[in-house]
Coordinates of C-alpha atoms in Angstrom, one line a residue:
X1 CA 13.2 9.6 12.4
X2 CA 14.1 11.7 15.3
X3 CA 11.3 12.6 17.7
X4 CA 12.2 16.3 17.6
X5 CA 12.6 16.5 13.8
X6 CA 10.7 16.0 10.6
X7 CA 10.3 12.4 9.5
X8 CA 13.1 11.5 7.1
X9 CA 15.5 14.2 8.4
X10 CA 18.0 11.5 9.5
X11 CA 17.9 10.1 5.9
X12 CA 19.0 13.4 4.5
X13 CA 15.7 14.4 2.9
X14 CA 15.8 18.1 2.8
X15 CA 14.0 18.7 -0.4
X16 CA 11.8 17.0 -3.0
X17 CA 14.9 16.4 -5.1
X18 CA 16.5 14.5 -2.2
X19 CA 13.5 12.2 -2.0
X20 CA 13.4 11.8 -5.7
X21 CA 17.1 10.7 -5.6
X22 CA 16.6 8.3 -2.7
X23 CA 13.5 6.7 -4.2
X24 CA 15.5 6.2 -7.4
X25 CA 18.2 4.4 -5.4
X26 CA 15.5 1.9 -4.4
X27 CA 14.3 1.4 -8.0
X28 CA 11.2 3.6 -7.6
X29 CA 11.2 6.2 -10.4
X30 CA 8.9 9.0 -9.2
X31 CA 8.1 12.2 -11.1
X32 CA 8.6 15.7 -9.6
X33 CA 4.9 16.0 -8.5
X34 CA 4.9 12.7 -6.6
X35 CA 8.3 13.4 -5.0
X36 CA 7.0 16.8 -3.9
X37 CA 3.8 15.3 -2.4
X38 CA 5.9 12.7 -0.6
X39 CA 8.4 15.3 0.7
X40 CA 5.6 17.5 2.1
X41 CA 3.9 14.5 3.7
X42 CA 7.2 13.8 5.6
X43 CA 7.9 17.4 6.4
X44 CA 4.3 18.3 7.5
X45 CA 3.7 15.0 9.2
X46 CA 0.5 14.5 7.2
X47 CA -0.8 11.3 5.7
X48 CA -0.3 11.0 1.9
X49 CA -3.5 10.0 0.1
X50 CA -2.7 8.4 -3.3
X51 CA -5.4 7.8 -5.8
X52 CA -5.3 6.3 -9.2
X53 CA -5.8 3.2 -11.3
X54 CA -4.6 -0.1 -10.0
X55 CA -1.0 -0.9 -10.9
X56 CA 0.3 2.6 -11.2
X57 CA 2.7 2.3 -8.2
X58 CA 0.8 3.5 -5.1
X59 CA 1.6 0.5 -2.9
X60 CA 5.1 0.4 -4.3
X61 CA 5.7 4.0 -3.2
X62 CA 4.9 3.0 0.4
X63 CA 7.4 0.1 0.2
X64 CA 10.1 2.4 -1.3
X65 CA 9.5 5.1 1.4
X66 CA 9.9 2.4 4.1
X67 CA 13.2 1.4 2.4
X68 CA 14.4 5.0 2.2
X69 CA 13.5 5.7 5.8
X70 CA 14.9 2.3 6.9
X71 CA 11.6 1.7 8.7
X72 CA 9.3 -1.4 8.8
X73 CA 6.3 -1.3 6.5
X74 CA 3.1 -2.1 8.3
X75 CA 0.3 -2.8 5.9
X76 CA -3.5 -2.6 6.6
X77 CA -5.3 -4.2 3.7
X78 CA -8.8 -2.8 3.5
X79 CA -11.8 -4.9 2.4
X80 CA -15.6 -4.8 2.8
X81 CA -16.6 -5.6 6.4
X82 CA -13.2 -4.6 7.9
X83 CA -13.9 -3.4 11.5
X84 CA -12.0 -1.6 14.2
X85 CA -11.0 -4.7 16.1
X86 CA -9.4 -6.2 13.0
X87 CA -7.4 -3.1 12.4
X88 CA -6.6 -2.1 16.0
X89 CA -6.1 -5.0 18.5
X90 CA -7.6 -8.2 19.8
X91 CA -7.2 -10.2 23.0
X92 CA -5.4 -13.5 22.8
X93 CA -8.2 -15.6 24.2
X94 CA -6.4 -19.0 24.0
X95 CA -3.5 -17.7 26.0
X96 CA -5.8 -16.0 28.5
X97 CA -7.6 -19.4 29.0
X98 CA -4.3 -21.2 29.4
X99 CA -3.3 -18.6 32.0
X100 CA -6.5 -19.2 33.9
X101 CA -6.0 -22.9 33.9
X102 CA -2.4 -22.5 35.1
X103 CA -3.5 -20.2 37.9
X104 CA -6.2 -22.7 38.9
X105 CA -3.7 -25.6 38.9
X106 CA -1.4 -23.4 41.1
X107 CA -4.3 -22.8 43.5
X108 CA -4.6 -19.1 42.9
X109 CA -8.1 -17.9 43.6
X110 CA -7.7 -14.2 43.9
X111 CA -10.3 -13.0 41.4
X112 CA -9.1 -9.4 41.2
X113 CA -5.6 -10.4 40.6
X114 CA -6.6 -12.9 37.9
X115 CA -8.7 -10.3 36.2
X116 CA -5.9 -7.8 36.2
X117 CA -3.4 -10.4 34.8
X118 CA -5.8 -11.5 32.1
X119 CA -5.8 -8.0 30.6
X120 CA -2.1 -7.5 30.8
X121 CA -0.3 -6.1 27.7
X122 CA 1.3 -9.5 27.0
X123 CA -2.1 -10.9 26.1
X124 CA -2.9 -8.1 23.6
X125 CA -2.5 -8.9 19.9
X126 CA -1.6 -5.7 18.1
X127 CA -3.2 -5.3 14.7
X128 CA -1.7 -3.0 12.0
X129 CA -2.9 0.4 13.4
X130 CA -1.7 -0.3 17.0
X131 CA 1.6 -1.8 15.7
X132 CA 2.2 1.4 13.7
X133 CA 1.6 3.6 16.7
X134 CA 3.9 1.6 18.9
X135 CA 6.7 1.1 16.3
X136 CA 9.2 4.0 15.8
X137 CA 10.0 4.6 13.1
X138 CA 7.4 3.0 10.9
X139 CA 5.5 3.5 7.6
X140 CA 1.8 2.6 7.8
X141 CA 0.2 1.6 4.5
X142 CA -3.6 1.8 4.5
X143 CA -4.2 0.0 1.2
X144 CA -7.3 0.3 -0.9
X145 CA -9.3 2.3 1.6
X146 CA -12.1 2.6 -1.0
X147 CA -12.9 -1.1 -0.4
X148 CA -13.7 -0.5 3.3
X149 CA -17.1 0.6 4.6
X150 CA -18.0 4.2 5.5
X151 CA -18.0 3.4 9.2
X152 CA -14.4 2.2 9.0
X153 CA -13.4 5.3 7.1
X154 CA -14.8 7.5 9.8
X155 CA -12.9 5.5 12.4
X156 CA -9.7 5.7 10.4
X157 CA -10.1 9.5 10.3
X158 CA -10.3 9.6 14.1
X159 CA -7.1 7.6 14.5
X160 CA -5.2 9.6 11.9
X161 CA -6.2 12.9 13.5
X162 CA -4.8 12.2 16.9
X163 CA -2.6 9.1 16.4
X164 CA -4.0 7.7 19.6
X165 CA -5.9 4.5 20.4
X166 CA -7.9 3.8 23.5
X167 CA -7.7 0.3 25.0
X168 CA -10.3 0.3 27.8
X169 CA -8.5 -2.3 29.9
X170 CA -5.1 -0.7 29.6
X171 CA -5.6 3.0 28.8
X172 CA -4.6 5.3 25.9
X173 CA -1.8 4.4 23.5
X174 CA -0.3 7.5 21.9
X175 CA 2.3 7.4 19.2
X176 CA 5.6 8.7 20.5
X177 CA 6.4 9.7 16.9
X178 CA 3.5 9.4 14.4
X179 CA 4.1 6.9 11.7
X180 CA 4.5 8.0 8.1
X181 CA 1.1 7.2 6.6
X182 CA 0.3 6.3 3.0
X183 CA -3.4 5.8 2.2
X184 CA -4.3 4.4 -1.3
X185 CA -7.5 4.2 -3.3
X186 CA -8.3 2.7 -6.7
X187 CA -11.4 4.9 -6.7
X188 CA -13.9 2.0 -6.8
X189 CA -16.0 4.5 -4.8
X190 CA -15.5 8.1 -3.7
X191 CA -13.8 8.5 -0.4
X192 CA -15.3 11.0 2.0
X193 CA -14.0 14.6 1.9
X194 CA -13.2 14.5 5.6
X195 CA -10.5 11.9 5.2
X196 CA -9.1 13.6 2.1
X197 CA -8.9 16.9 4.0
X198 CA -6.8 15.2 6.7
X199 CA -4.3 14.1 4.0
X200 CA -2.1 15.5 1.3
X201 CA -3.6 14.3 -2.0
X202 CA -1.9 13.1 -5.2
X203 CA -3.3 11.5 -8.2
X204 CA -1.0 8.9 -9.9
X205 CA -1.2 8.8 -13.6
X206 CA 0.0 6.0 -15.8
X207 CA 3.7 6.8 -16.7
X208 CA 4.8 8.2 -20.0
X209 CA 6.3 5.9 -22.5
X210 CA 9.8 7.1 -21.6
X211 CA 9.3 6.7 -17.9
X212 CA 7.7 3.2 -18.3
X213 CA 10.7 2.0 -20.3
X214 CA 13.0 3.4 -17.6
X215 CA 11.0 1.6 -14.9
X216 CA 11.1 -1.7 -16.8
X217 CA 14.9 -1.5 -17.3
X218 CA 15.5 -0.5 -13.7
X219 CA 13.3 -3.2 -12.1
X220 CA 14.2 -5.9 -14.6
X221 CA 17.9 -5.5 -15.4
X222 CA 17.8 -8.6 -17.6
X223 CA 15.3 -7.1 -20.1
X224 CA 16.8 -5.8 -23.4
X225 CA 16.3 -2.2 -24.3
X226 CA 14.3 -3.1 -27.5
X227 CA 12.0 -5.5 -25.6
X228 CA 11.4 -3.0 -22.8
X229 CA 10.4 -0.4 -25.4
X230 CA 8.1 -2.8 -27.2
X231 CA 6.4 -3.8 -23.9
X232 CA 5.9 -0.2 -22.9
X233 CA 4.6 0.7 -26.3
X234 CA 2.1 -2.1 -26.3
X235 CA 1.0 -1.3 -22.7
X236 CA 0.4 2.3 -23.8
X237 CA -1.7 1.1 -26.7
X238 CA -3.7 -1.2 -24.4
X239 CA -4.5 1.7 -22.1
X240 CA -6.1 3.5 -25.0
X241 CA -8.4 0.6 -25.6
X242 CA -11.9 0.3 -24.0
X243 CA -10.9 -2.5 -21.7
X244 CA -12.4 -3.7 -18.4
X245 CA -9.0 -3.6 -16.7
X246 CA -6.3 -1.6 -18.6
X247 CA -2.8 -2.7 -17.6
X248 CA -0.8 -0.8 -15.0
X249 CA 2.9 -0.7 -14.6
X250 CA 2.7 -3.8 -12.4
X251 CA 1.2 -5.7 -15.4
X252 CA 3.9 -4.3 -17.7
X253 CA 6.5 -5.6 -15.3
X254 CA 4.8 -9.0 -15.2
X255 CA 4.7 -9.1 -19.0
X256 CA 8.3 -8.2 -19.5
X257 CA 9.4 -10.7 -16.8
X258 CA 7.4 -13.4 -18.5
X259 CA 9.0 -12.6 -21.8
X260 CA 12.5 -12.7 -20.3
X261 CA 11.7 -16.0 -18.6
X262 CA 10.9 -17.4 -22.1
X263 CA 14.1 -16.1 -23.5
X264 CA 12.4 -13.6 -25.8
X265 CA 14.5 -10.8 -27.3
X266 CA 11.6 -9.0 -28.9
X267 CA 7.8 -8.9 -28.7
X268 CA 6.2 -10.3 -31.8
X269 CA 2.5 -11.3 -32.3
X270 CA 3.2 -15.0 -31.6
X271 CA 5.0 -14.2 -28.3
X272 CA 2.4 -11.7 -27.4
X273 CA -0.4 -14.3 -27.9
X274 CA 1.1 -16.9 -25.5
X275 CA 2.0 -14.3 -22.8
X276 CA -1.2 -12.2 -23.0
X277 CA -2.3 -13.5 -19.6
X278 CA 0.6 -11.7 -17.9
X279 CA -0.8 -8.3 -18.9
X280 CA -4.6 -8.8 -19.3
X281 CA -6.4 -10.6 -16.6
X282 CA -9.9 -10.6 -18.0
X283 CA -11.0 -13.0 -20.8
X284 CA -13.2 -10.3 -22.5
X285 CA -10.2 -8.0 -22.6
X286 CA -8.0 -10.7 -24.2
X287 CA -10.6 -11.6 -26.8
X288 CA -11.1 -7.9 -27.7
X289 CA -7.4 -7.4 -28.2
X290 CA -6.9 -10.6 -30.2
X291 CA -9.9 -9.7 -32.4
X292 CA -8.4 -6.3 -33.2
X293 CA -5.2 -8.0 -34.1
X294 CA -2.0 -8.4 -32.1
X295 CA 0.1 -7.1 -35.0
X296 CA -1.7 -3.8 -34.8
X297 CA -1.1 -3.6 -31.1
X298 CA 2.6 -4.0 -31.6
X299 CA 2.9 -1.8 -34.6
X300 CA 5.5 1.0 -34.1
X301 CA 6.9 -0.6 -31.0

């Protein structure tokens, strides 16, 4: 990414179609809407906020964008209790202590000098947000922001608005070129409007049957066309059930990979029964599907 141009310009991304083609080259099959949202995020230098069920490809898009842009992916995994220090930076206290002991052994007793050396950049541990601001180019993935607390969400909004971080002992760190930012949410809670307004928003649906088959065959070259079709058909059926955790594309891929590992050429009730744990991760969901009959699940696939 050139500092005086839009992110992605050096990769030949001049239109949503260009991004669609480049993502396809990295085994990510986006639809036109997602490719357009991604292109606008690059062109407008705005964070891309992706919301949708787990397993629909939100995190995978960030990985694919990093590959397209030939940039490192820096991931901030959000969770309850995450605070600014864990996301920004921390001081390397063991190394600082070793430095003090070395200075003491050398007979250095200049307090001001020692204080200045203790808070040198070499003792600063950069966490994901600071690393993303200092790395050019980079793709910053803020994953599952809905799992973080409201306070962290407000802090993140401040960072994404200015792309600057203040380190009291060192000064202000400003991104020479803002990172490409992808923020994801599984919608376990509503994210505040202020953060969404800062971003471009896109809701990821589960793929159509045809696109899911194409994803399976692209990501798993060893899967037979018939087996890919059967897995996609069964996954579509499962999403229509009242399950605690309907399978996403990630689970479809796991299921197909498990079947290939077992040497299966097609998905029959017996093979589905022994591999159900690859696609359904809750016991209640498995029992519900088995009770309704695996043959009915596979019918028409």
